[in-house]
PDB file of C-alpha atoms in Angstrom:
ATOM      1  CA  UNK A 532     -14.278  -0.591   8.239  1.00  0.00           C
ATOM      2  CA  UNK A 533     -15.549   3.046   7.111  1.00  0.00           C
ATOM      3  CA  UNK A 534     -18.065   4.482   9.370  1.00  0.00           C
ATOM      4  CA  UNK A 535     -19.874   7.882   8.980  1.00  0.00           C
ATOM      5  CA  UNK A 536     -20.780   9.746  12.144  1.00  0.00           C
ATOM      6  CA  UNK A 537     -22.879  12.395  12.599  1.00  0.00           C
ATOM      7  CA  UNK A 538     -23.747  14.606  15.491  1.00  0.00           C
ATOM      8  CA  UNK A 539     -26.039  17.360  15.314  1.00  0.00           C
ATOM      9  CA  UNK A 540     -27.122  17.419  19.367  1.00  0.00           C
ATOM     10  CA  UNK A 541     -25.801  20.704  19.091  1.00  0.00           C
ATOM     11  CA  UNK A 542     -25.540  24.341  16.432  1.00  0.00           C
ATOM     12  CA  UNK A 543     -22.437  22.791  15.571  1.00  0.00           C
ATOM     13  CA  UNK A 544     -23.334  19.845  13.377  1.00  0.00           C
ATOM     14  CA  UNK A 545     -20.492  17.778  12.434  1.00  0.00           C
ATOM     15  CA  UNK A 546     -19.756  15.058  10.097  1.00  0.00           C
ATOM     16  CA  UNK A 547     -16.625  12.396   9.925  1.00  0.00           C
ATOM     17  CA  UNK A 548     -15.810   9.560   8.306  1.00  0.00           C
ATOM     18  CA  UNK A 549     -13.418   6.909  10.148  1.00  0.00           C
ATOM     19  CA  UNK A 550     -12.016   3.933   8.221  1.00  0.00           C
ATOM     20  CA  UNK A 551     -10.628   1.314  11.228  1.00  0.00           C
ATOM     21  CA  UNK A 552      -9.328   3.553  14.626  1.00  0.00           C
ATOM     22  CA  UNK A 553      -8.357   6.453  12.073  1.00  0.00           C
ATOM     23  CA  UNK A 554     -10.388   9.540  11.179  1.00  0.00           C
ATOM     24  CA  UNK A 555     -10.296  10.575   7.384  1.00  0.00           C
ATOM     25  CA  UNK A 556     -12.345  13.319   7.104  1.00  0.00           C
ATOM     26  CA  UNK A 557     -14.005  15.601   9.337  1.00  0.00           C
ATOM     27  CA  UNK A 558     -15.944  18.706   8.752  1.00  0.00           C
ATOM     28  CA  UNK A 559     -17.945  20.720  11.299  1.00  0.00           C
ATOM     29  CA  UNK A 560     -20.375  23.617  10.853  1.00  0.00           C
ATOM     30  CA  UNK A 561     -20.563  26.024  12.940  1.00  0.00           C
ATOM     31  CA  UNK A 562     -24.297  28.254  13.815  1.00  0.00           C
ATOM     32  CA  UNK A 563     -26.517  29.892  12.430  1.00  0.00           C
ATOM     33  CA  UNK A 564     -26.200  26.873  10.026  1.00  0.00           C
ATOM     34  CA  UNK A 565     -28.797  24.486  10.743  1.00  0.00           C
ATOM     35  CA  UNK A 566     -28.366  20.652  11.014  1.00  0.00           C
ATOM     36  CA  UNK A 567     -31.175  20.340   8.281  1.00  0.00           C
ATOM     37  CA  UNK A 568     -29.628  22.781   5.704  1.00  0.00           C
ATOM     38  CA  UNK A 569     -25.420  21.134   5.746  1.00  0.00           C
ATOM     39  CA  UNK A 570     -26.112  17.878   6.313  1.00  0.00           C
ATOM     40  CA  UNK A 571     -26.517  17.313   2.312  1.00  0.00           C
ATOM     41  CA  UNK A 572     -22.815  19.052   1.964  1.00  0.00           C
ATOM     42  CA  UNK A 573     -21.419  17.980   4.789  1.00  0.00           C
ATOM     43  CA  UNK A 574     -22.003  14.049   4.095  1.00  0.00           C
ATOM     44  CA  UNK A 575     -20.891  14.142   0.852  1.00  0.00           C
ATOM     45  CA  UNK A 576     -19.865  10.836  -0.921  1.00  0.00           C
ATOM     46  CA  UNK A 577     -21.167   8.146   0.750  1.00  0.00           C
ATOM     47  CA  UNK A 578     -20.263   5.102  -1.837  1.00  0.00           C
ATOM     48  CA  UNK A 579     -17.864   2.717   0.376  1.00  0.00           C
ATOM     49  CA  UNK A 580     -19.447   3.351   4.245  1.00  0.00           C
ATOM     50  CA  UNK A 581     -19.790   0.290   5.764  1.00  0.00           C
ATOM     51  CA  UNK A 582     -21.940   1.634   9.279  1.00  0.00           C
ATOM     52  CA  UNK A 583     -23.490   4.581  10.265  1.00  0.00           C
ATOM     53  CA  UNK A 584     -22.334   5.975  13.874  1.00  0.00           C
ATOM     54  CA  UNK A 585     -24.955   9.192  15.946  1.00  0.00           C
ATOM     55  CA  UNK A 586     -24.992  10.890  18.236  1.00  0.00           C
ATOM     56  CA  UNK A 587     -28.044  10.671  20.537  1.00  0.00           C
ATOM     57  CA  UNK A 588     -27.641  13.716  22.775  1.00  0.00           C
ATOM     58  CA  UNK A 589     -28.936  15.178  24.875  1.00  0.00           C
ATOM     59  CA  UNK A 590     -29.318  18.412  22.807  1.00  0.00           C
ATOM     60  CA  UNK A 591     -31.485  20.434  20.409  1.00  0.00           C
ATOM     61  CA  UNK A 592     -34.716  18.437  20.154  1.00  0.00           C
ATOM     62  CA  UNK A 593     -34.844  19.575  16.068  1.00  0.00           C
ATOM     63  CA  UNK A 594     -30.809  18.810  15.794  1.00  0.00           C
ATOM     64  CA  UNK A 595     -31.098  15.369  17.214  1.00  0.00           C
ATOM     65  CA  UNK A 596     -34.090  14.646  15.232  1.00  0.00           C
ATOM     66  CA  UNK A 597     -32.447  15.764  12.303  1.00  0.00           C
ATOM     67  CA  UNK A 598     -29.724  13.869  13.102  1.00  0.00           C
ATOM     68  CA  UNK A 599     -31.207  10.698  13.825  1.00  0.00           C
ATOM     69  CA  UNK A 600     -33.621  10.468  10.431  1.00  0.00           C
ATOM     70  CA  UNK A 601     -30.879  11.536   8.463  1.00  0.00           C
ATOM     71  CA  UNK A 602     -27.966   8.496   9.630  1.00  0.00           C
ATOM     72  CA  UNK A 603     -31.265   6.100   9.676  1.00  0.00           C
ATOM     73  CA  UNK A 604     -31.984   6.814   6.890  1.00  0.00           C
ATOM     74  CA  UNK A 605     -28.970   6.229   5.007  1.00  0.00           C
ATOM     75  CA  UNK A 606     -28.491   3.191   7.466  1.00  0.00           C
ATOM     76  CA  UNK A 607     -32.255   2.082   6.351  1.00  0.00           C
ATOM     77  CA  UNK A 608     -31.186   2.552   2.394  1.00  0.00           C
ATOM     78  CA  UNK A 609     -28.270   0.865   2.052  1.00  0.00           C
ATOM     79  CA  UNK A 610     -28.884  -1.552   4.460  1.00  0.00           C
ATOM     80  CA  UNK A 611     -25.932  -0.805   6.882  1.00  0.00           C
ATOM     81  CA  UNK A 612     -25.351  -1.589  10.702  1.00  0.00           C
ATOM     82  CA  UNK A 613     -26.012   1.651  12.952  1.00  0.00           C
ATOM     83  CA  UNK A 614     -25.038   2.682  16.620  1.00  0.00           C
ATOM     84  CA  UNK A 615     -25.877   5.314  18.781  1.00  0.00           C
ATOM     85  CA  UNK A 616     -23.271   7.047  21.175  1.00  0.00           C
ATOM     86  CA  UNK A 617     -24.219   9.519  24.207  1.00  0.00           C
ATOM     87  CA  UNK A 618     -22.843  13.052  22.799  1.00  0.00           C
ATOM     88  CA  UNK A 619     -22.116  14.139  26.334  1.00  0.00           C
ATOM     89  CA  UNK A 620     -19.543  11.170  26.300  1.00  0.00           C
ATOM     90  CA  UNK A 621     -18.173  12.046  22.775  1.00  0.00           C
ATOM     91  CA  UNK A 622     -17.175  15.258  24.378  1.00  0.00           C
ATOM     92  CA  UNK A 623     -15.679  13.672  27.533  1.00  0.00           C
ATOM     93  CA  UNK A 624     -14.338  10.668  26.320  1.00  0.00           C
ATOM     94  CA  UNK A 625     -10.537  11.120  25.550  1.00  0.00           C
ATOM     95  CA  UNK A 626     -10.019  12.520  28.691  1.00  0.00           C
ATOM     96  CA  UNK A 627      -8.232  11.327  32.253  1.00  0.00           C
ATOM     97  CA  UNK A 628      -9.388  12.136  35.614  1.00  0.00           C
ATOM     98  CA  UNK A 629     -12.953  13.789  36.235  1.00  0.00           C
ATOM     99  CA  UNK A 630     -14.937  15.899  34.210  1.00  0.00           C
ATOM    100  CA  UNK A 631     -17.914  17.073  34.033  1.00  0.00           C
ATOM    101  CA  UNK A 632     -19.661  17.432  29.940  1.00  0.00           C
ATOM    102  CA  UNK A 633     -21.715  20.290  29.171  1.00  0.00           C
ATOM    103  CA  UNK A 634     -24.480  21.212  26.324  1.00  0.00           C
ATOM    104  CA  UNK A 635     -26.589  23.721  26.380  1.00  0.00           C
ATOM    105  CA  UNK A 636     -30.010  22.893  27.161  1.00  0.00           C
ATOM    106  CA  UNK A 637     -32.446  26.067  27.071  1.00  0.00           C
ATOM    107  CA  UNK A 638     -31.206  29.281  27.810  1.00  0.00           C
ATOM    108  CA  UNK A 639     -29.674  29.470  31.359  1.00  0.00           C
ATOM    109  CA  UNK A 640     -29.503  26.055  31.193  1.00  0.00           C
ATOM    110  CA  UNK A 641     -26.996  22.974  30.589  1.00  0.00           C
ATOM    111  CA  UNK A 642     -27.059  19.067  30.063  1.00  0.00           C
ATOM    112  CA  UNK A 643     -24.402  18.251  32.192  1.00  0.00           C
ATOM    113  CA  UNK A 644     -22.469  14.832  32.992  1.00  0.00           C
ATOM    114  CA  UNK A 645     -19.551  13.493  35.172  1.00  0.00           C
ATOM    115  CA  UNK A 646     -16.830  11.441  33.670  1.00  0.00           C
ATOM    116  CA  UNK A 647     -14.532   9.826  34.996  1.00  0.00           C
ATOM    117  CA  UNK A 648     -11.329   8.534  32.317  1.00  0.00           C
ATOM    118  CA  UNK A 649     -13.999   8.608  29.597  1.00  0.00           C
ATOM    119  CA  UNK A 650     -17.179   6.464  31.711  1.00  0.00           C
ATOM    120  CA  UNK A 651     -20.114   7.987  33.249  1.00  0.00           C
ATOM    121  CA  UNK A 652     -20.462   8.539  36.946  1.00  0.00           C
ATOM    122  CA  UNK A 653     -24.292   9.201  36.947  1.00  0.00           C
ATOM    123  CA  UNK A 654     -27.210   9.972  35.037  1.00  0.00           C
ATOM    124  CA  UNK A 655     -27.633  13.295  32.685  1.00  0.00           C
ATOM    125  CA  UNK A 656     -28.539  16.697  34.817  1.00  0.00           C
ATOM    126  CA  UNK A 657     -30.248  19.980  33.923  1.00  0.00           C
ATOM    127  CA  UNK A 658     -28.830  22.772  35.725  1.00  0.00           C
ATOM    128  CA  UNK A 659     -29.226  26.192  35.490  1.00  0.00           C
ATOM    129  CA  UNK A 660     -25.574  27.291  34.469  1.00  0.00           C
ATOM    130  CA  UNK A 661     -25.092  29.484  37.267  1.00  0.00           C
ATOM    131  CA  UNK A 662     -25.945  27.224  39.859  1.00  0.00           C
ATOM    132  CA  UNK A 663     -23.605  24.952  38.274  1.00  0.00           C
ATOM    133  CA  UNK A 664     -20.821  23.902  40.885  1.00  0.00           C
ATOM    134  CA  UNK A 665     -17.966  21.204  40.537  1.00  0.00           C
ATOM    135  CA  UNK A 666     -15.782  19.130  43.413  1.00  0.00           C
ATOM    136  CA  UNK A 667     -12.684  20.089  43.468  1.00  0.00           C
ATOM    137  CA  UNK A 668     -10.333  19.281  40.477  1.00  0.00           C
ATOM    138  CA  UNK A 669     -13.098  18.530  37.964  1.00  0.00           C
ATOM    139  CA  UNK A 670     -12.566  20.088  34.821  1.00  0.00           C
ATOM    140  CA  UNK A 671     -15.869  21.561  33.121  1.00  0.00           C
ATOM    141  CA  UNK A 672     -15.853  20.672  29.678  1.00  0.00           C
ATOM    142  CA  UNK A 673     -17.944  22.686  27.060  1.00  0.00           C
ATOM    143  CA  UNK A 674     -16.262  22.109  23.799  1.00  0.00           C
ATOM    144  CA  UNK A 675     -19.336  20.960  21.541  1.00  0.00           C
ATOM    145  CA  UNK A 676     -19.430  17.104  21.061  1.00  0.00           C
ATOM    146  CA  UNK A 677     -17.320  15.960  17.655  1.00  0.00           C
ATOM    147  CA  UNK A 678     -18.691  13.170  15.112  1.00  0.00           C
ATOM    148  CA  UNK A 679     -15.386  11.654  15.136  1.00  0.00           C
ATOM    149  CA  UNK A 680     -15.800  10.843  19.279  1.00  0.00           C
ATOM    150  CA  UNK A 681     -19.492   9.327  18.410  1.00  0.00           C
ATOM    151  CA  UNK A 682     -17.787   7.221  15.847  1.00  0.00           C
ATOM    152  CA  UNK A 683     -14.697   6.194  18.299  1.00  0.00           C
ATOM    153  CA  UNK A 684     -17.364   5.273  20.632  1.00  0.00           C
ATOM    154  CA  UNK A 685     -19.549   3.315  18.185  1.00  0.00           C
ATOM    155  CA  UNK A 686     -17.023   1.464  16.451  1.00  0.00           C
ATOM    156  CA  UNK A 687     -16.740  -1.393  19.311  1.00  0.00           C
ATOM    157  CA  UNK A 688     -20.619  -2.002  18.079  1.00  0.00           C
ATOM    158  CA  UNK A 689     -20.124  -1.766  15.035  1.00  0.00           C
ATOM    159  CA  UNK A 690     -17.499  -4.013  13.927  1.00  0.00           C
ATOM    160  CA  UNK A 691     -18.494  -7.398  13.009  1.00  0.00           C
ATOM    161  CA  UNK A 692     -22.246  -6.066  13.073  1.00  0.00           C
ATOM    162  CA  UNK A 693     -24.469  -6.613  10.411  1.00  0.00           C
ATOM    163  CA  UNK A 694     -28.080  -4.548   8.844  1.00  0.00           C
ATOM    164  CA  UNK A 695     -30.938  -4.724  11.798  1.00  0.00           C
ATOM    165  CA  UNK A 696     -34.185  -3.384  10.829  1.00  0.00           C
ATOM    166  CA  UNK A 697     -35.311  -3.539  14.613  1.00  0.00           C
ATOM    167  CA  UNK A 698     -32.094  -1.980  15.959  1.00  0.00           C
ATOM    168  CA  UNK A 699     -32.582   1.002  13.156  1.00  0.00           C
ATOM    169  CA  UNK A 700     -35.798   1.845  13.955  1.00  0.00           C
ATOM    170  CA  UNK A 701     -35.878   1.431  17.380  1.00  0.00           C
ATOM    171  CA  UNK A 702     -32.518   3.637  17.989  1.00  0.00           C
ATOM    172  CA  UNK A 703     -34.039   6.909  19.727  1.00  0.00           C
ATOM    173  CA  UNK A 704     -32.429   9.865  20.932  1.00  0.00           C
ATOM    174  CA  UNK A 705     -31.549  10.709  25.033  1.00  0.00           C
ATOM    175  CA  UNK A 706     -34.457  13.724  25.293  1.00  0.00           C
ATOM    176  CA  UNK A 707     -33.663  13.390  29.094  1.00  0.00           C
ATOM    177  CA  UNK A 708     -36.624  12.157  30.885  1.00  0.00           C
ATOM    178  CA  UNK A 709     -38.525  14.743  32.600  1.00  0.00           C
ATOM    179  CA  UNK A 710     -36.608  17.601  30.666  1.00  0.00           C
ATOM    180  CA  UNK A 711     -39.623  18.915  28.435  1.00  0.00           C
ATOM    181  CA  UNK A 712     -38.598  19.041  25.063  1.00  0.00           C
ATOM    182  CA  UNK A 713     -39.157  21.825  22.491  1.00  0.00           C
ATOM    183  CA  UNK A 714     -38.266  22.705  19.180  1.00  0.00           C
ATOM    184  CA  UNK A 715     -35.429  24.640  18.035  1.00  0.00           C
TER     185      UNK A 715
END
């Protein structure tokens, strides 16, 4: 099975392309490039995909957006299965023990999640960064989430799945409730 994933919850949009458990290709792009502007390059060829894997944030309110249309659409046109994955657990989810996943949110401000050996212990938090405070021996992770970690994570989904109009369409990204969102 080849999957393209995308995840653009942050400046650093990237793109991969899995085929089974194995990543192919993967390129990332790093700011002031905007989500909107490499998608086009960064997608490429896309004769042979057989799903679409996104992330759904939290993160940049235009990036996820962006995001979102773009792997529906191409999920939409050539009538391919789609799944979304939590980009907070892309970043945390190859690692042991707890962690704690970070995004920026606004400035001052993170998305942040515990992990513990890849599952979440609790619901998404905004914090202001300095305030931010971990129990001892978490590990604060800040890397920016990678395409080929949405994909990982959507591939259980996505195997065996088939084209859903309702499941497309109704895939939204994780704004975080109460967090107002703004564009940018």
């Amino acid at each position: 099975m080849r999957v393209l994933a995308l995840d653009t919850s942050t400046p650093h949009t990237s793109c991969a392309l899995l085929e089974d458990d194995r990543v192919v290709r993967e390129r990332s792009f790093e700011p002031p490039a905007k989500a909107g502007d490499v998608l086009p390059v960064g997608l490429g060829d896309l004769e042979g995909i057989d799903a679409v894997a996104v992330g759904l944030g939290p993160g940049s309110f235009t990036g996820l957006r962006v995001g979102l249309a773009a792997a529906k659409a191409i999920a939409y046109a050539r009538k391919l299965p789609i799944a979304g994955a939590s980009s907070l657990q892309a970043i945390a989810a190859a690692e042991r023990g707890l962690v704690y996943a970070a995004t920026e949110a606004r400035k001052g401000e993170l998305f942040v999640q515990a992990f513990r050996d890849g599952a979440p212990q609790g619901a998404v938090q905004v914090v202001f960064a300095a305030d931010l405070r971990l129990p001892d021996g978490a590990r604060l992770l800040r890397e920016p989430p990678r395409a080929a970690a949405v994909g990982l994570l959507c591939l259980p989904r996505l195997r065996g799945a088939s084209y859903d109009a309702s499941a497309c369409f109704s895939l939204a990204p994780d704004y975080v409730q109460g967090f107002p969102a703004r564009g940018g």
